[in-house]
Amino acid sequence: MRFGMVGSYGDVDEVLAMAEAADASGWDGFFTWDAISIGDMVAWDPWMVLAAAAVRTERIRLGALVFAPARRRPWKLAREAVTVDHLSGGRLVLPVGLGVVDDGGFSRVSGEVTSARERAQRLDEALAICDLAWRGEPFSFDGTHHRVDELVIAPRPVQQPRIPVWPVGGWPSPRSMARAARWDGVVLQRTGSEEPLAPSDVADAVAWLRESRGDLTGYDVVVQDVLPQDRGAAQEMVAAYERAGATWFVDARWDPSVTPGALLDLARQGPPSAW
């Protein structure tokens, strides 16, 4: 089991301090998040945050929970990812989802799509284009929403055969889970609810993935929840998820009452594996 945390709140200096503390304290992953405008929440550009974190950390995996490729140009996404991959020495992961329409970057601007069907189509095309782009050779693509003619994105990523892609898998949606099964990992979520998945749900999802993919060796299963303050209870929680087949546990705190100071304390505390 590997452990990550999300720098969900704080100014940009505070978020980078969390990344440095998490790197020094034994966490395996540090994640920011990708949004333009959600209410009055303070949000930062994830690629700039990750680029800064890449040069201020040494060993920790970096990503965002989750990127929304439906409102990004896929070739620019491919270039941004390659850049952070090289800055970090091959430590980037790419969790991706449809994006949420309460983000003003979808619903309060012109030119963006809000239907789930089209966002899903654009997500799939963006991932296909990134996969081709990261091969470092001329490629073309002819999709419903995007066309590419003999484009080259160089250099290739440090990580081969590609930067790991973790789509959101909305359990128990077969279509959402099937997308995740085609890539390198899954960020498990409950379809239609923000309630965390129970270990029994995770076990069912892992069984579905194993039936769909066969061997899950090297495939990451990511779950999100909040670690209890009691260390014994926290260790019992993550052990139950590990028995269910999860390979990552990410402490994700989205409650607006959470302070940057509390998140920095969490980063400095280290993951359950270090207790």
mmCIF file of C-alpha atoms in Angstrom:
data_model
loop_
_atom_site.group_PDB
_atom_site.id
_atom_site.type_symbol
_atom_site.label_atom_id
_atom_site.label_comp_id
_atom_site.label_asym_id
_atom_site.label_seq_id
_atom_site.Cartn_x
_atom_site.Cartn_y
_atom_site.Cartn_z
ATOM 1 C CA MET A 1 0.000 0.000 0.000
ATOM 2 C CA ARG A 2 1.240 3.469 -0.913
ATOM 3 C CA PHE A 3 -0.016 6.659 0.669
ATOM 4 C CA GLY A 4 -0.759 10.093 -0.726
ATOM 5 C CA MET A 5 -2.298 13.340 0.454
ATOM 6 C CA VAL A 6 -3.996 16.295 -1.231
ATOM 7 C CA GLY A 7 -2.922 19.895 -0.709
ATOM 8 C CA SER A 8 -6.531 20.990 -0.879
ATOM 9 C CA TYR A 9 -6.320 24.426 0.771
ATOM 10 C CA GLY A 10 -3.731 27.165 1.188
ATOM 11 C CA ASP A 11 -1.896 29.819 -0.730
ATOM 12 C CA VAL A 12 0.641 28.655 -3.260
ATOM 13 C CA ASP A 13 3.582 28.888 -0.854
ATOM 14 C CA GLU A 14 1.681 26.872 1.754
ATOM 15 C CA VAL A 15 0.795 24.166 -0.777
ATOM 16 C CA LEU A 16 4.436 23.864 -1.866
ATOM 17 C CA ALA A 17 5.503 23.666 1.776
ATOM 18 C CA MET A 18 3.084 20.736 2.153
ATOM 19 C CA ALA A 19 4.658 19.012 -0.848
ATOM 20 C CA GLU A 20 8.151 19.424 0.597
ATOM 21 C CA ALA A 21 7.048 18.181 4.022
ATOM 22 C CA ALA A 22 5.244 15.193 2.506
ATOM 23 C CA ASP A 23 8.349 14.322 0.503
ATOM 24 C CA ALA A 24 10.529 14.485 3.610
ATOM 25 C CA SER A 25 8.093 12.593 5.851
ATOM 26 C CA GLY A 26 7.626 9.416 3.854
ATOM 27 C CA TRP A 27 4.445 10.013 1.870
ATOM 28 C CA ASP A 28 4.433 8.313 -1.527
ATOM 29 C CA GLY A 29 2.295 10.852 -3.383
ATOM 30 C CA PHE A 30 1.340 14.530 -3.215
ATOM 31 C CA PHE A 31 -1.639 15.776 -5.202
ATOM 32 C CA THR A 32 -3.091 19.153 -6.058
ATOM 33 C CA TRP A 33 -6.439 19.601 -7.883
ATOM 34 C CA ASP A 34 -7.602 20.971 -11.212
ATOM 35 C CA ALA A 35 -10.271 23.671 -11.399
ATOM 36 C CA ILE A 36 -10.746 27.174 -12.757
ATOM 37 C CA SER A 37 -13.425 28.561 -10.441
ATOM 38 C CA ILE A 38 -15.529 26.743 -7.841
ATOM 39 C CA GLY A 39 -17.422 29.197 -5.684
ATOM 40 C CA ASP A 40 -15.011 31.340 -3.720
ATOM 41 C CA MET A 41 -12.422 28.590 -3.262
ATOM 42 C CA VAL A 42 -8.814 29.614 -3.839
ATOM 43 C CA ALA A 43 -7.476 27.579 -6.763
ATOM 44 C CA TRP A 44 -4.091 27.444 -8.454
ATOM 45 C CA ASP A 45 -3.061 26.215 -11.865
ATOM 46 C CA PRO A 46 -2.159 22.562 -11.262
ATOM 47 C CA TRP A 47 0.629 22.407 -13.825
ATOM 48 C CA MET A 48 2.437 25.391 -12.347
ATOM 49 C CA VAL A 49 2.074 23.962 -8.850
ATOM 50 C CA LEU A 50 3.345 20.567 -9.992
ATOM 51 C CA ALA A 51 6.282 22.074 -11.876
ATOM 52 C CA ALA A 52 7.327 23.980 -8.756
ATOM 53 C CA ALA A 53 6.801 20.908 -6.566
ATOM 54 C CA ALA A 54 8.845 18.794 -8.990
ATOM 55 C CA VAL A 55 11.975 20.891 -8.456
ATOM 56 C CA ARG A 56 11.442 21.224 -4.685
ATOM 57 C CA THR A 57 10.959 17.513 -3.967
ATOM 58 C CA GLU A 58 13.115 14.462 -4.596
ATOM 59 C CA ARG A 59 11.178 11.210 -4.424
ATOM 60 C CA ILE A 60 7.428 11.700 -4.067
ATOM 61 C CA ARG A 61 4.903 10.991 -6.845
ATOM 62 C CA LEU A 62 3.056 14.083 -8.103
ATOM 63 C CA GLY A 63 -0.355 14.566 -9.708
ATOM 64 C CA ALA A 64 -3.776 16.202 -9.400
ATOM 65 C CA LEU A 65 -7.083 14.724 -8.262
ATOM 66 C CA VAL A 66 -8.238 14.938 -10.895
ATOM 67 C CA PHE A 67 -7.290 16.564 -14.203
ATOM 68 C CA ALA A 68 -10.194 17.452 -16.514
ATOM 69 C CA PRO A 69 -8.929 16.883 -20.084
ATOM 70 C CA ALA A 70 -12.353 17.695 -21.601
ATOM 71 C CA ARG A 71 -11.532 21.405 -21.275
ATOM 72 C CA ARG A 72 -7.890 21.143 -22.339
ATOM 73 C CA ARG A 73 -6.268 20.891 -25.733
ATOM 74 C CA PRO A 74 -4.876 17.354 -25.764
ATOM 75 C CA TRP A 75 -1.577 18.251 -27.468
ATOM 76 C CA LYS A 76 -0.953 20.965 -24.873
ATOM 77 C CA LEU A 77 -1.846 18.521 -22.102
ATOM 78 C CA ALA A 78 0.662 16.060 -23.571
ATOM 79 C CA ARG A 79 3.366 18.748 -23.629
ATOM 80 C CA GLU A 80 2.625 19.914 -20.064
ATOM 81 C CA ALA A 81 2.761 16.356 -18.770
ATOM 82 C CA VAL A 82 6.063 15.616 -20.511
ATOM 83 C CA THR A 83 7.564 18.786 -19.046
ATOM 84 C CA VAL A 84 6.625 17.917 -15.448
ATOM 85 C CA ASP A 85 7.641 14.308 -16.027
ATOM 86 C CA HIS A 86 11.152 15.498 -16.940
ATOM 87 C CA LEU A 87 11.324 18.145 -14.202
ATOM 88 C CA SER A 88 10.484 15.468 -11.636
ATOM 89 C CA GLY A 89 12.724 12.764 -13.071
ATOM 90 C CA GLY A 90 9.742 10.577 -13.940
ATOM 91 C CA ARG A 91 7.477 11.033 -10.894
ATOM 92 C CA LEU A 92 4.276 12.320 -12.524
ATOM 93 C CA VAL A 93 0.997 10.397 -12.569
ATOM 94 C CA LEU A 94 -2.073 11.563 -14.498
ATOM 95 C CA PRO A 95 -5.386 10.968 -12.700
ATOM 96 C CA VAL A 96 -8.197 12.078 -15.039
ATOM 97 C CA GLY A 97 -11.958 12.472 -15.024
ATOM 98 C CA LEU A 98 -14.821 14.198 -16.800
ATOM 99 C CA GLY A 99 -14.562 17.328 -14.670
ATOM 100 C CA VAL A 100 -17.415 18.842 -12.674
ATOM 101 C CA VAL A 101 -19.807 21.300 -14.248
ATOM 102 C CA ASP A 102 -20.017 23.410 -11.095
ATOM 103 C CA ASP A 103 -16.515 24.506 -12.072
ATOM 104 C CA GLY A 104 -16.995 27.865 -13.772
ATOM 105 C CA GLY A 105 -14.318 26.745 -16.232
ATOM 106 C CA PHE A 106 -17.079 24.630 -17.747
ATOM 107 C CA SER A 107 -20.379 26.302 -16.959
ATOM 108 C CA ARG A 108 -19.620 30.040 -16.803
ATOM 109 C CA VAL A 109 -17.565 30.513 -19.955
ATOM 110 C CA SER A 110 -18.149 30.133 -23.662
ATOM 111 C CA GLY A 111 -16.871 27.271 -25.770
ATOM 112 C CA GLU A 112 -16.820 24.502 -23.161
ATOM 113 C CA VAL A 113 -19.047 21.435 -23.129
ATOM 114 C CA THR A 114 -21.179 20.491 -20.147
ATOM 115 C CA SER A 115 -22.935 17.294 -21.236
ATOM 116 C CA ALA A 116 -21.496 14.177 -19.621
ATOM 117 C CA ARG A 117 -21.537 12.317 -22.935
ATOM 118 C CA GLU A 118 -19.414 14.852 -24.786
ATOM 119 C CA ARG A 119 -17.038 15.344 -21.871
ATOM 120 C CA ALA A 120 -16.533 11.569 -21.841
ATOM 121 C CA GLN A 121 -15.872 11.530 -25.588
ATOM 122 C CA ARG A 122 -13.366 14.350 -25.275
ATOM 123 C CA LEU A 123 -11.666 12.637 -22.351
ATOM 124 C CA ASP A 124 -11.230 9.428 -24.340
ATOM 125 C CA GLU A 125 -9.877 11.288 -27.368
ATOM 126 C CA ALA A 126 -7.483 13.321 -25.212
ATOM 127 C CA LEU A 127 -6.053 10.174 -23.645
ATOM 128 C CA ALA A 128 -5.652 8.511 -27.037
ATOM 129 C CA ILE A 129 -3.821 11.573 -28.351
ATOM 130 C CA CYS A 130 -1.539 11.766 -25.300
ATOM 131 C CA ASP A 131 -0.671 8.085 -25.645
ATOM 132 C CA LEU A 132 0.353 8.643 -29.266
ATOM 133 C CA ALA A 133 2.158 11.903 -28.511
ATOM 134 C CA TRP A 134 4.294 10.384 -25.771
ATOM 135 C CA ARG A 135 5.855 7.963 -28.262
ATOM 136 C CA GLY A 136 7.947 10.842 -29.605
ATOM 137 C CA GLU A 137 7.178 10.031 -33.237
ATOM 138 C CA PRO A 138 5.017 11.742 -35.866
ATOM 139 C CA PHE A 139 1.383 10.771 -35.352
ATOM 140 C CA SER A 140 -2.048 11.541 -36.724
ATOM 141 C CA PHE A 141 -5.468 11.230 -35.154
ATOM 142 C CA ASP A 142 -8.949 11.649 -36.595
ATOM 143 C CA GLY A 143 -11.688 11.705 -33.965
ATOM 144 C CA THR A 144 -15.109 13.222 -33.452
ATOM 145 C CA HIS A 145 -13.766 16.298 -31.680
ATOM 146 C CA HIS A 146 -10.035 16.423 -32.449
ATOM 147 C CA ARG A 147 -7.853 15.988 -35.507
ATOM 148 C CA VAL A 148 -4.064 15.780 -35.587
ATOM 149 C CA ASP A 149 -1.875 15.685 -38.699
ATOM 150 C CA GLU A 150 1.689 14.377 -38.405
ATOM 151 C CA LEU A 151 2.445 16.077 -35.094
ATOM 152 C CA VAL A 152 5.592 15.371 -33.063
ATOM 153 C CA ILE A 153 5.807 15.919 -29.299
ATOM 154 C CA ALA A 154 9.452 15.603 -28.241
ATOM 155 C CA PRO A 155 11.128 14.494 -26.095
ATOM 156 C CA ARG A 156 9.535 11.288 -24.935
ATOM 157 C CA PRO A 157 8.601 11.063 -21.246
ATOM 158 C CA VAL A 158 11.140 9.740 -18.773
ATOM 159 C CA GLN A 159 8.596 7.060 -17.843
ATOM 160 C CA GLN A 160 8.091 4.337 -20.394
ATOM 161 C CA PRO A 161 5.998 3.150 -22.094
ATOM 162 C CA ARG A 162 4.087 6.257 -20.951
ATOM 163 C CA ILE A 163 3.217 8.484 -18.015
ATOM 164 C CA PRO A 164 0.819 6.422 -15.861
ATOM 165 C CA VAL A 165 -2.831 7.336 -16.519
ATOM 166 C CA TRP A 166 -5.411 6.782 -13.757
ATOM 167 C CA PRO A 167 -8.976 7.471 -14.940
ATOM 168 C CA VAL A 168 -11.762 7.861 -12.431
ATOM 169 C CA GLY A 169 -13.757 4.664 -12.147
ATOM 170 C CA GLY A 170 -17.272 5.397 -10.964
ATOM 171 C CA TRP A 171 -18.374 2.233 -9.190
ATOM 172 C CA PRO A 172 -20.538 0.406 -10.206
ATOM 173 C CA SER A 173 -20.844 2.085 -13.642
ATOM 174 C CA PRO A 174 -19.626 -0.444 -16.277
ATOM 175 C CA ARG A 175 -18.811 2.293 -18.806
ATOM 176 C CA SER A 176 -16.720 4.312 -16.365
ATOM 177 C CA MET A 177 -14.967 1.232 -15.020
ATOM 178 C CA ALA A 178 -14.263 -0.025 -18.546
ATOM 179 C CA ARG A 179 -12.430 3.217 -19.341
ATOM 180 C CA ALA A 180 -10.251 2.812 -16.259
ATOM 181 C CA ALA A 181 -9.566 -0.823 -17.098
ATOM 182 C CA ARG A 182 -7.940 0.230 -20.380
ATOM 183 C CA TRP A 183 -5.221 2.301 -18.701
ATOM 184 C CA ASP A 184 -2.709 2.047 -15.857
ATOM 185 C CA GLY A 185 -4.819 2.493 -12.758
ATOM 186 C CA VAL A 186 -8.155 3.658 -11.416
ATOM 187 C CA VAL A 187 -9.253 6.366 -8.995
ATOM 188 C CA LEU A 188 -12.273 4.668 -7.469
ATOM 189 C CA GLN A 189 -15.321 6.781 -6.621
ATOM 190 C CA ARG A 190 -18.938 6.014 -5.895
ATOM 191 C CA THR A 191 -21.199 6.871 -8.842
ATOM 192 C CA GLY A 192 -23.609 9.661 -8.005
ATOM 193 C CA SER A 193 -22.369 10.209 -4.463
ATOM 194 C CA GLU A 194 -19.436 11.752 -2.603
ATOM 195 C CA GLU A 195 -19.618 9.040 0.058
ATOM 196 C CA PRO A 196 -16.316 7.109 0.203
ATOM 197 C CA LEU A 197 -16.371 3.514 -0.950
ATOM 198 C CA ALA A 198 -16.355 0.882 1.764
ATOM 199 C CA PRO A 199 -13.681 -1.832 1.604
ATOM 200 C CA SER A 200 -16.363 -4.293 0.451
ATOM 201 C CA ASP A 201 -17.144 -1.976 -2.496
ATOM 202 C CA VAL A 202 -13.458 -1.776 -3.340
ATOM 203 C CA ALA A 203 -13.206 -5.566 -3.270
ATOM 204 C CA ASP A 204 -16.145 -5.817 -5.683
ATOM 205 C CA ALA A 205 -14.584 -3.221 -7.993
ATOM 206 C CA VAL A 206 -11.217 -5.014 -7.948
ATOM 207 C CA ALA A 207 -12.940 -8.300 -8.790
ATOM 208 C CA TRP A 208 -14.665 -6.565 -11.733
ATOM 209 C CA LEU A 209 -11.346 -5.156 -12.941
ATOM 210 C CA ARG A 210 -9.630 -8.517 -12.641
ATOM 211 C CA GLU A 211 -12.355 -10.134 -14.713
ATOM 212 C CA SER A 212 -12.084 -7.356 -17.301
ATOM 213 C CA ARG A 213 -8.285 -7.056 -17.480
ATOM 214 C CA GLY A 214 -7.064 -10.392 -16.227
ATOM 215 C CA ASP A 215 -3.767 -9.855 -14.416
ATOM 216 C CA LEU A 216 -3.686 -6.687 -12.276
ATOM 217 C CA THR A 217 0.087 -6.784 -11.730
ATOM 218 C CA GLY A 218 1.394 -3.220 -11.937
ATOM 219 C CA TYR A 219 -2.121 -1.780 -12.025
ATOM 220 C CA ASP A 220 -2.922 0.839 -9.369
ATOM 221 C CA VAL A 221 -6.203 0.935 -7.437
ATOM 222 C CA VAL A 222 -6.579 4.297 -5.704
ATOM 223 C CA VAL A 223 -9.057 5.017 -2.913
ATOM 224 C CA GLN A 224 -9.687 8.331 -1.161
ATOM 225 C CA ASP A 225 -10.894 9.002 2.367
ATOM 226 C CA VAL A 226 -9.825 10.902 5.481
ATOM 227 C CA LEU A 227 -7.545 9.152 7.936
ATOM 228 C CA PRO A 228 -8.993 9.026 11.479
ATOM 229 C CA GLN A 229 -7.046 10.965 14.106
ATOM 230 C CA ASP A 230 -6.652 7.800 16.162
ATOM 231 C CA ARG A 231 -3.644 6.015 14.734
ATOM 232 C CA GLY A 232 -4.956 2.561 15.522
ATOM 233 C CA ALA A 233 -8.221 3.293 13.734
ATOM 234 C CA ALA A 234 -6.304 4.761 10.786
ATOM 235 C CA GLN A 235 -4.150 1.661 10.449
ATOM 236 C CA GLU A 236 -7.217 -0.581 10.634
ATOM 237 C CA MET A 237 -8.887 1.477 7.871
ATOM 238 C CA VAL A 238 -5.990 1.267 5.445
ATOM 239 C CA ALA A 239 -5.428 -2.423 6.221
ATOM 240 C CA ALA A 240 -9.049 -3.128 5.271
ATOM 241 C CA TYR A 241 -8.621 -1.273 1.975
ATOM 242 C CA GLU A 242 -5.374 -3.110 1.300
ATOM 243 C CA ARG A 243 -7.042 -6.475 1.873
ATOM 244 C CA ALA A 244 -9.752 -5.373 -0.591
ATOM 245 C CA GLY A 245 -7.119 -4.830 -3.282
ATOM 246 C CA ALA A 246 -6.328 -1.103 -3.085
ATOM 247 C CA THR A 247 -2.714 -0.178 -3.832
ATOM 248 C CA TRP A 248 -2.979 3.525 -2.923
ATOM 249 C CA PHE A 249 -4.762 5.329 -0.103
ATOM 250 C CA VAL A 250 -5.031 9.108 -0.581
ATOM 251 C CA ASP A 251 -6.018 11.313 2.346
ATOM 252 C CA ALA A 252 -8.288 13.853 0.631
ATOM 253 C CA ARG A 253 -9.723 16.596 2.855
ATOM 254 C CA TRP A 254 -12.299 18.768 1.091
ATOM 255 C CA ASP A 255 -14.130 20.101 4.163
ATOM 256 C CA PRO A 256 -13.856 23.930 3.956
ATOM 257 C CA SER A 257 -13.083 24.062 7.680
ATOM 258 C CA VAL A 258 -9.750 22.312 7.058
ATOM 259 C CA THR A 259 -6.904 24.806 7.469
ATOM 260 C CA PRO A 260 -3.585 24.924 5.600
ATOM 261 C CA GLY A 261 -1.890 24.524 8.971
ATOM 262 C CA ALA A 262 -3.729 21.255 9.596
ATOM 263 C CA LEU A 263 -2.704 19.984 6.163
ATOM 264 C CA LEU A 264 0.913 20.914 6.815
ATOM 265 C CA ASP A 265 0.738 19.036 10.127
ATOM 266 C CA LEU A 266 -0.638 16.023 8.253
ATOM 267 C CA ALA A 267 2.230 16.214 5.756
ATOM 268 C CA ARG A 268 4.794 16.388 8.549
ATOM 269 C CA GLN A 269 3.148 13.538 10.454
ATOM 270 C CA GLY A 270 3.803 11.146 7.598
ATOM 271 C CA PRO A 271 1.684 8.231 6.372
ATOM 272 C CA PRO A 272 0.492 5.267 8.447
ATOM 273 C CA SER A 273 3.356 3.205 7.063
ATOM 274 C CA ALA A 274 5.800 5.514 8.890
ATOM 275 C CA TRP A 275 4.053 5.368 12.296
#
